[in-house]
XYZ file of C-alpha atoms in Angstrom:
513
model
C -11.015 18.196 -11.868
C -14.040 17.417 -13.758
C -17.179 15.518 -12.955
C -16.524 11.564 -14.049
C -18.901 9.598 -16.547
C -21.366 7.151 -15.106
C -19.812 4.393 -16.397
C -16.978 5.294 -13.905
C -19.134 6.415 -11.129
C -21.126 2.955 -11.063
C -17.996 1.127 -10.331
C -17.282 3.473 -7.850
C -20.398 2.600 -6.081
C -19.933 -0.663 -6.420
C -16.848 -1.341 -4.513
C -17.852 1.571 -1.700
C -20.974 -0.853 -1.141
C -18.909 -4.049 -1.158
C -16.666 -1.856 1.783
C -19.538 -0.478 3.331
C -21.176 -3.682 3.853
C -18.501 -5.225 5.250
C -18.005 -2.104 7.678
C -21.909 -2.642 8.420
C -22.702 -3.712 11.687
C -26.498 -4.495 11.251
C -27.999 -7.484 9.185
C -28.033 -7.813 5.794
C -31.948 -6.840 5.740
C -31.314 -3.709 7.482
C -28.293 -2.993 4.764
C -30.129 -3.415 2.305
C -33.386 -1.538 3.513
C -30.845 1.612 3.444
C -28.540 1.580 1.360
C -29.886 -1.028 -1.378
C -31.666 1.401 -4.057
C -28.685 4.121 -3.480
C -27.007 5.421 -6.480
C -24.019 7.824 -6.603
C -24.821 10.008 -9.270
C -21.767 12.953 -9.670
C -18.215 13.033 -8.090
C -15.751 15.861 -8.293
C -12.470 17.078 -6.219
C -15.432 18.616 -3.917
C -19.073 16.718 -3.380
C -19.923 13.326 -3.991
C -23.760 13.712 -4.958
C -25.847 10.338 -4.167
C -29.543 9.568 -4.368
C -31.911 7.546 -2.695
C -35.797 7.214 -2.992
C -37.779 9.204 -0.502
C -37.624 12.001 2.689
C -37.242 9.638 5.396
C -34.020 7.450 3.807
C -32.719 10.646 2.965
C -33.172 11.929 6.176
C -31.423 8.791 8.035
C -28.849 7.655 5.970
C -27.652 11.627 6.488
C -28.310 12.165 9.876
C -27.027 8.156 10.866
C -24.980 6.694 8.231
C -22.881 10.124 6.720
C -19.689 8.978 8.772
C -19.897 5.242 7.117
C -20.397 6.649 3.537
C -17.835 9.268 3.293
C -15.079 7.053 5.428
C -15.993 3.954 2.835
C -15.618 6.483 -0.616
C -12.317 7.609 0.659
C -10.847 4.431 0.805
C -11.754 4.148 -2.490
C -11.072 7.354 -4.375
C -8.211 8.884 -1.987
C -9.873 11.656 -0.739
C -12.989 13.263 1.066
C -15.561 15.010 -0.995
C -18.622 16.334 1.049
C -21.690 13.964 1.019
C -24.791 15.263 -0.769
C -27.814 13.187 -0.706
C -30.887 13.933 -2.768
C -34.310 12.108 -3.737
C -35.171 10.365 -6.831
C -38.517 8.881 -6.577
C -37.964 6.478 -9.716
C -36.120 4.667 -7.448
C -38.363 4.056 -4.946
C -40.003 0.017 -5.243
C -43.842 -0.864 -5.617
C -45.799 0.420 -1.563
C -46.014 -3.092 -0.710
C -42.494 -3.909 -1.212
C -41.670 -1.104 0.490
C -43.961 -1.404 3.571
C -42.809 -4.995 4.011
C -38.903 -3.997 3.998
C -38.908 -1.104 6.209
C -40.644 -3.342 8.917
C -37.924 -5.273 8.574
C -35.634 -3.203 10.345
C -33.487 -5.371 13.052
C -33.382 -4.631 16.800
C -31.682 -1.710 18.098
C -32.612 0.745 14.770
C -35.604 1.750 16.434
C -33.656 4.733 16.882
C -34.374 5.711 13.642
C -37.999 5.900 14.034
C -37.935 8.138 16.929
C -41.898 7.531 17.639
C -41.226 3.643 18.351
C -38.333 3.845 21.169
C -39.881 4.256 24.517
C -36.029 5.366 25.163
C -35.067 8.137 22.975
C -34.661 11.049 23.157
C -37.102 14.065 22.025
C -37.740 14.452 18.173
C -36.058 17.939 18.317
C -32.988 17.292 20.416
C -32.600 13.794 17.588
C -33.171 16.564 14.755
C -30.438 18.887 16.676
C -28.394 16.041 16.905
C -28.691 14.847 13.182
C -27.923 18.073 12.024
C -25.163 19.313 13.721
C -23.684 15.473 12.812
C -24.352 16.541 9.249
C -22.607 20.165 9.823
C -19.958 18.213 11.156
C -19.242 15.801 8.419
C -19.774 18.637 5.579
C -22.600 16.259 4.150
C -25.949 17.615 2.913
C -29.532 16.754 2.406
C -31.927 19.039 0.055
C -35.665 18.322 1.042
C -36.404 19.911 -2.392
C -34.284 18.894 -4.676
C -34.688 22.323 -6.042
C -30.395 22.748 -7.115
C -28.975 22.775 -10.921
C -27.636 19.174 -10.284
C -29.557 17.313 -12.551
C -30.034 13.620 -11.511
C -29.778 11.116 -14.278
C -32.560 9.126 -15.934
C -31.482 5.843 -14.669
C -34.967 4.249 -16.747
C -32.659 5.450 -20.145
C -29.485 4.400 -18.302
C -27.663 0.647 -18.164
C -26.922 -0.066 -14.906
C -23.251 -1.187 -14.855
C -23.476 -4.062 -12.414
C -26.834 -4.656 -12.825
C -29.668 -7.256 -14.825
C -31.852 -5.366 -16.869
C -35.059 -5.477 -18.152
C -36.176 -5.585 -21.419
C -39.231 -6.355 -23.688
C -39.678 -8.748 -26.003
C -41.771 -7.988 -29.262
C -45.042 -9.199 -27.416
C -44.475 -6.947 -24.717
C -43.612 -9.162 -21.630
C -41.097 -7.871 -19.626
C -37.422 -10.569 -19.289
C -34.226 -10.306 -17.732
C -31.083 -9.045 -19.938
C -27.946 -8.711 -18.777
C -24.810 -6.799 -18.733
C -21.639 -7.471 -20.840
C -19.726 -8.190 -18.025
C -21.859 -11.514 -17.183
C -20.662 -13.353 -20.405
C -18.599 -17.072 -20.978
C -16.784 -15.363 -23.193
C -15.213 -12.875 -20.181
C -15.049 -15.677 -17.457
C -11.590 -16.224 -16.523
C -10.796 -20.071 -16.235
C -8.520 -21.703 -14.378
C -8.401 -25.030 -12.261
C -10.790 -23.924 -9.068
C -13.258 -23.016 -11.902
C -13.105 -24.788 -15.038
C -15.767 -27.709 -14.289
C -18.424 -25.394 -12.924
C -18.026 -23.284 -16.287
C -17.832 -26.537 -18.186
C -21.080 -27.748 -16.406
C -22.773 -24.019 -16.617
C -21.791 -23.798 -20.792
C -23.867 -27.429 -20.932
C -26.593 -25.964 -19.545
C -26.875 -22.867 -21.342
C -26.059 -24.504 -25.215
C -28.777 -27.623 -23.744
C -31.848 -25.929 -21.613
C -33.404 -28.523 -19.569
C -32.136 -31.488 -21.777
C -28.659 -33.003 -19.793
C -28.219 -31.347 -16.468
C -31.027 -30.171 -14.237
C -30.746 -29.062 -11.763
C -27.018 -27.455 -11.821
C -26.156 -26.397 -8.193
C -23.003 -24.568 -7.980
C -21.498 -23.922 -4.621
C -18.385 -22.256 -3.038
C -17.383 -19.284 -0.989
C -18.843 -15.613 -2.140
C -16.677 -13.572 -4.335
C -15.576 -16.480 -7.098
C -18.239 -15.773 -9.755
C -20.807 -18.339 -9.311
C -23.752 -15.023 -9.974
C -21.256 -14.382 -13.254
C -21.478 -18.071 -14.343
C -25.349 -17.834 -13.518
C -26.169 -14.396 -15.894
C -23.554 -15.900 -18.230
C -25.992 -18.964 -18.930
C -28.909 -16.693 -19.338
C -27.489 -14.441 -21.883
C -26.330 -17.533 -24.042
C -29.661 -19.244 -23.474
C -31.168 -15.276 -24.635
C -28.980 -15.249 -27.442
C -29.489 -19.067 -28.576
C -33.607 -18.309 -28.266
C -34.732 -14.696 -27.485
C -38.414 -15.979 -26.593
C -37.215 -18.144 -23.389
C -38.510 -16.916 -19.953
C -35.440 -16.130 -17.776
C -36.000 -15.123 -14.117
C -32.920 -14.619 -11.584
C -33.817 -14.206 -7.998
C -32.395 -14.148 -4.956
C -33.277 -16.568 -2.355
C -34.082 -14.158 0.144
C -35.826 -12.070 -2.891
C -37.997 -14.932 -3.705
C -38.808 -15.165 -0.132
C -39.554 -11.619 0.238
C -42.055 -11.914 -2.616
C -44.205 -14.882 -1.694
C -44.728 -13.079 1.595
C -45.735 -9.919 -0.545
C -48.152 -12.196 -2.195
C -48.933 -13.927 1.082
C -50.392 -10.381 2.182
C -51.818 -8.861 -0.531
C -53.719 -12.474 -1.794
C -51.931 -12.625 -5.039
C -50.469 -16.059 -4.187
C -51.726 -16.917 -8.018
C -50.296 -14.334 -9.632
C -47.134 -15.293 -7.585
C -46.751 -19.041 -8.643
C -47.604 -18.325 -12.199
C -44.946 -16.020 -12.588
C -42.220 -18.508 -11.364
C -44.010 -21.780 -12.670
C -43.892 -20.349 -16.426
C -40.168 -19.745 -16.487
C -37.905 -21.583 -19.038
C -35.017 -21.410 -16.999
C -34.743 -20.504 -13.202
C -32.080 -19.041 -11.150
C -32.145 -18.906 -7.327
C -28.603 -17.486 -6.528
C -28.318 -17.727 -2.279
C -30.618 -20.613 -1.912
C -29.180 -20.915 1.777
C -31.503 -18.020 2.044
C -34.685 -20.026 2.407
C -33.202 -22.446 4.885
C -34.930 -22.586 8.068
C -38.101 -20.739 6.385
C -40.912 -23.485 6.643
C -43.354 -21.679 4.384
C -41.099 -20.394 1.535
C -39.324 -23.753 1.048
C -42.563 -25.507 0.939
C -43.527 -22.810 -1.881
C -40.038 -23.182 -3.744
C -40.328 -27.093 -3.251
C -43.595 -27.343 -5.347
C -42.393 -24.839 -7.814
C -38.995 -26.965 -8.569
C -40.807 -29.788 -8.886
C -43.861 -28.218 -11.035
C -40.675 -26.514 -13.386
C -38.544 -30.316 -13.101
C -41.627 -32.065 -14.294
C -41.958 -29.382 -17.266
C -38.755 -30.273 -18.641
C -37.842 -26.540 -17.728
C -34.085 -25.257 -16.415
C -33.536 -25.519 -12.992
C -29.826 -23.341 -11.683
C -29.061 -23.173 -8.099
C -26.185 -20.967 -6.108
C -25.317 -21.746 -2.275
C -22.224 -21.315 -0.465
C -22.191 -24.332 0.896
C -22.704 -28.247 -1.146
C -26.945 -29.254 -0.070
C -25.555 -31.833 2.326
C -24.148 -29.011 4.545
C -27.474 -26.309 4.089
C -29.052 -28.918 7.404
C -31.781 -26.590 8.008
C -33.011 -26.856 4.238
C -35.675 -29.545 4.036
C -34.457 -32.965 2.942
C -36.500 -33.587 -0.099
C -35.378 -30.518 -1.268
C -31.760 -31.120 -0.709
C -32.394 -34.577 -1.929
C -33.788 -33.189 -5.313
C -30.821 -30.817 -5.752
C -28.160 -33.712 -4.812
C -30.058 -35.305 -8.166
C -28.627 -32.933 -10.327
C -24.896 -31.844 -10.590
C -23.266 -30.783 -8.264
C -20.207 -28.240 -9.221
C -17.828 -26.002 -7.024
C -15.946 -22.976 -7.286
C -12.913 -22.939 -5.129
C -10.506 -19.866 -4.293
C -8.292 -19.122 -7.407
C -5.163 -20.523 -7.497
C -2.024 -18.011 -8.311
C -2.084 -18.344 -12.290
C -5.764 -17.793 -12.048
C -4.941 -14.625 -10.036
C -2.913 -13.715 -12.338
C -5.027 -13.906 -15.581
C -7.836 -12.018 -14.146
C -5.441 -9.388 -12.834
C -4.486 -8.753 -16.330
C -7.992 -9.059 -17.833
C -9.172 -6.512 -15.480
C -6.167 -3.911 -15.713
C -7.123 -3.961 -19.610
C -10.208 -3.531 -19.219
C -9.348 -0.690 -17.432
C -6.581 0.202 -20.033
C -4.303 0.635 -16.955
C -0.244 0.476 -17.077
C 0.627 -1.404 -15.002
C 4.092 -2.947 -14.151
C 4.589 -7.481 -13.848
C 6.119 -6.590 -10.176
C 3.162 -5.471 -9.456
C 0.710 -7.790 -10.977
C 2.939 -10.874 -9.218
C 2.949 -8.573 -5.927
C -0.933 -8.558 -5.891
C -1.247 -12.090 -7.028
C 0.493 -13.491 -4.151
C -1.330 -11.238 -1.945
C -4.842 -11.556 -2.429
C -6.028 -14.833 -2.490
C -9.469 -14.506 -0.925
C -11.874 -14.264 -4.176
C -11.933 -12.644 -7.501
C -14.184 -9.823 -6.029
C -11.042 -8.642 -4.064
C -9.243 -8.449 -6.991
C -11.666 -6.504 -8.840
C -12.021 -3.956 -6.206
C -7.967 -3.445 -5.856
C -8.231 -2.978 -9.818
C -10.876 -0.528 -9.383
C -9.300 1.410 -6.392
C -6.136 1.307 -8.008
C -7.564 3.128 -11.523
C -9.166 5.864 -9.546
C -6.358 6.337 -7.703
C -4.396 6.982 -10.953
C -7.450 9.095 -12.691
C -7.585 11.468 -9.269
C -3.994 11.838 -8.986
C -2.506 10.971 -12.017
C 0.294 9.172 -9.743
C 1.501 6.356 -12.221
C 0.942 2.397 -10.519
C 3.785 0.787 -8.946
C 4.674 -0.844 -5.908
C 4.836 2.245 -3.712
C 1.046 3.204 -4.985
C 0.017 -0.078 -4.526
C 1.298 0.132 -0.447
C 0.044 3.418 -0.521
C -3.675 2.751 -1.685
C -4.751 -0.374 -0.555
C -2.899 -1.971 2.383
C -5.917 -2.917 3.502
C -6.560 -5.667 1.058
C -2.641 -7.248 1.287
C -3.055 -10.646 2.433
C -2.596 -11.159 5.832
C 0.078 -14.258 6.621
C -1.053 -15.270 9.967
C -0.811 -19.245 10.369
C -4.625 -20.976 10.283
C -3.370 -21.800 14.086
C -2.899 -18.561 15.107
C -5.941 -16.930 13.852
C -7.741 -19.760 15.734
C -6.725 -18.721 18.947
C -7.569 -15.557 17.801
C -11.163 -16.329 16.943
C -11.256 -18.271 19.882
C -10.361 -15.101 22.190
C -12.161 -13.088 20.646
C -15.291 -15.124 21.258
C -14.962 -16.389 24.981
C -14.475 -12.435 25.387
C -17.427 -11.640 23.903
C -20.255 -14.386 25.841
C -17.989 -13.862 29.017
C -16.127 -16.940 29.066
C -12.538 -18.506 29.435
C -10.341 -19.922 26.080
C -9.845 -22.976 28.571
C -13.480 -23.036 28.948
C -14.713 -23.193 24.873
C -11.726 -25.704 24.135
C -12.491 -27.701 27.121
C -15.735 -30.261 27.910
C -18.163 -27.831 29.929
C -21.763 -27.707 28.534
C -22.824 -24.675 30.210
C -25.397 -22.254 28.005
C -23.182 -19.595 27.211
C -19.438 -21.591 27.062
C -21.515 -24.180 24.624
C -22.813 -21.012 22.329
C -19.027 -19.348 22.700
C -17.644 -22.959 21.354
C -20.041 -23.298 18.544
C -20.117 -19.486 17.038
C -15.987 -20.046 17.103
C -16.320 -23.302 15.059
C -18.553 -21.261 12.983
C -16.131 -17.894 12.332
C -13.450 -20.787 11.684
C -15.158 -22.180 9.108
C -16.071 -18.813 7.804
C -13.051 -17.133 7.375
C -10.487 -20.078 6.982
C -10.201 -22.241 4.552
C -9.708 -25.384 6.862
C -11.923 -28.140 6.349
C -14.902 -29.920 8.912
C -12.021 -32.523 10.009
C -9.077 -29.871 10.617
C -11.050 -27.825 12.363
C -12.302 -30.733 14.535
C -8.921 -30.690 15.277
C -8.515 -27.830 16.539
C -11.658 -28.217 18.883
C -10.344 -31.916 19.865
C -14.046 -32.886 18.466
C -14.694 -35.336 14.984
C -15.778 -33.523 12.432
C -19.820 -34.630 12.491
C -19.826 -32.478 15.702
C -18.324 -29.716 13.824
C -20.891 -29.832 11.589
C -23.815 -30.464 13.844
C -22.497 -27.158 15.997
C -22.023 -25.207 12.432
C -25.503 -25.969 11.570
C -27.169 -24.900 15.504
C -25.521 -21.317 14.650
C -26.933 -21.020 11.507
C -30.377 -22.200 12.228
C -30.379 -19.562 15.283
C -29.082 -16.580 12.751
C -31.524 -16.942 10.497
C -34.231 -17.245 13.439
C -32.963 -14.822 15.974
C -31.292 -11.079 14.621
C -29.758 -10.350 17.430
C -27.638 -13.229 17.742
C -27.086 -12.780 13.742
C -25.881 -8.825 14.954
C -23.475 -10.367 17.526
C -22.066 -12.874 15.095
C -21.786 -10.432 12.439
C -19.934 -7.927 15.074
C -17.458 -11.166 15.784
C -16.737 -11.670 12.680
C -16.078 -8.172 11.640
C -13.766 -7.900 14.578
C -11.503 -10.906 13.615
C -11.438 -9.866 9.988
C -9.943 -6.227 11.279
C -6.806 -8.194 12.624
């Protein structure tokens, strides 16, 4: 079989990273310290060629993370090509970005950095170790780079998935963005068609009618596509607007840059001169005293301006309780939209959408199977779509029902009653803190049965749909306690990674069934 083009290869990536991180067992800082700047590069029936940007990642990802990679990719593609890993420098980000993220590395990686564990083992016997893993896995690292593979030029190349940027005739550099991020390819259906109402105002009236626009709702039902999509058709509408999209943890990451390195300046002119401003993830800066104080002065500096103000969250502001209250007052000011889970003729449509876009053949069995069967966000259906075509370009195996059992059982929806999983979550919680069932559903206000009781309320909310009141039900509490318990976990994630780790391990155990 031949090497695929990079078109294909980049959607590959894609949904072995959206695996991968769910696989991950660290935070999302240390996931994205590793693997966030990786590229996969070549496929074949034999290697999988990636690249990341210097010795060390190259090194660890390798020695550490070889098993994750090539488990993740097989899911994907069907089969197990050995790993190669190489360097390309272009990837790496500016030193100071760099230093500040790889000190961000959460408890118990220290392993990594054999010279900072007071318990490891000797640098040889981890270098043994890492390479006989390696030998073990068939995956390879070349220190020199020195092979016929050539790596790609990804400055010439456009990132699939990914903003852009561009420069504008007076030179100053502006986000563009991908095809796929358009109004014109956003599906709509009834969970959706208000926010892409609201989101189309915006983007045909820059800070005129609605401002700020917050759209919340679970990840996975396109609030980032609804975001780029009003920055291309502002772009198109008026080429010289200043777009900027950030992440909220992004946007913290940079004013602490700027903290240490004194360009504090330089930082708030960059933000303060935007036209229109997207923070997807605002949650993000919750619970961060310095960087909401930062973003509070620039909303209100851009607000004042007349300039476009869009914000993402996963949750409406009255439920982000560790975000300030005169910023959640100031978003609560604007409109506020949500995306909720699409509905089965939603399914549907975007099924079909994305099996042309793949110019797949695919038979109405099994476009009604998968619509009934994945219902968690449009994300999932994309990456069935996207397993399911390179399935069919590896094998050649035409798609139908027994393909579809075959490939990805792992995505069919799992019919457990609310109830049951519940209990489950439950279980699986007093397990882990050491505790009875009896104990986190009963009246007991010990440490450890009150933090078993509120990180259960918390996976319930996270991975059911039931609401603050039903789940109060469950509990035998009203749903302002609920909320108030919600809120304590999420204040002590964002402050505390090892509880974060142990959450994250919960929830990754009740999501395996």
């Amino acid at each position: 079989m031949d090497s695929i083009n990079e078109y294909q290869l980049s959607g590959i990536w894609q949904t072995v990273d959206e695996i991968m991180r769910e696989a991950y067992t660290g935070t999302r800082q240390s996931y994205d310290l590793w693997f966030g700047r990786m590229k996969l590069t070549y496929l074949d029936a034999d290697r999988a060629v990636l690249v990341c940007e210097n010795k060390m990642k190259q090194s660890i990802v390798s020695g550490r993370y070889a098993d994750l990679i090539a488990e993740s990719l097989e899911k994907v593609i069907g089969y197990s090509p050995s790993i190669v890993i190489k360097i390309d420098p272009s990837l790496a980000p500016p030193i100071s970005e760099q230093n500040d993220r790889e000190s961000e590395y959460e408890p118990g990686e220290d392993e990594d950095f054999p010279e900072k564990n007071r318990h490891s083992a000797s640098r040889p016997d981890i270098r043994k170790a890492s390479e006989e893993r390696r030998r073990q896995r068939d995956v390879y690292y070349d220190a020199t780079d020195e092979d016929d593979d050539p790596i790609p030029d990804f400055a010439e190349s456009s990132a699939l998935f990914d903003a852009e940027s561009d420069e504008n005739e007076s030179g100053e550099k502006r986000l563009t963005y991908n095809e796929d991020y358009t109004f014109e390819n956003f599906i709509v259906g009834s969970s959706n068609r208000f926010a892409q109402a609201a989101a189309l105002n915006v983007a045909d009236n820059v800070g005129m009618k609605i401002n700020p626009l917050f759209i919340w709702g679970p990840s996975g039902l396109g609030k980032t596509h609804l975001m780029y999509a009003i920055a291309n058709r502002a772009l198109s509408r008026d080429p010289k607007k200043k777009v900027i999209y950030v992440k909220g943890e992004e946007f913290m990451n940079q004013m602490i840059e700027a903290i240490r390195n004194g360009t504090n300046k330089e930082f708030r002119q960059k933000y303060r001169k935007a036209d229109i401003l997207l923070i997807d993830d605002i949650q993000f800066i919750a619970g961060k005293e310095s960087t909401q104080t930062e973003f509070f002065h620039t909303f209100d500096a851009l607000y004042e301006d007349k300039k476009q103000i869009i914000i993402t969250s996963d949750r409406p502001p009255k439920e982000l309780t560790a975000l300030e209250d005169r910023i959640r007052s100031r978003f609560e000011a604007g409109l506020l939209v949500d995306i909720q889970p699409p509905d089965y003729e939603l399914r549907v449509a975007i099924l079909r959408n994305k099996i042309n876009h793949n110019s797949l053949e695919v038979p109405q069995d099994v476009i009604d199977f998968l619509a009934q069967n994945l219902q968690e966000n449009i994300r999932q259906l994309e990456g069935v779509v996207k397993k399911l075509a390179m399935k069919n370009l590896f094998s050649g195996d035409p798609i139908n029902m027994e393909m579809v059992l075959r490939t990805v059982p792992e995505y069919i929806h799992n019919t457990e009653p609310v109830s049951d999983t519940v209990r489950r979550i439950i279980k699986i919680t007093a397990d882990r803190y050491g505790v009875k069932v009896e104990d986190v559903l009963g009246k007991e206000r010990k440490k450890n049965i009150q933090t078993a009781r509120n990180v259960s309320m918390f996976v319930v909310r996270s991975v059911t749909n039931a609401s603050l009141p039903q789940i109060g039900a469950y509990f035998d509490r009203d749903h302002s306690t609920i909320h108030s318990n919600i809120s304590k976990v999420e204040s002590e994630m964002a402050s505390d990674p090892i509880f974060e780790a142990t959450v994250a391990e919960i929830l990754k155990e009740v999501k395996r069934g």
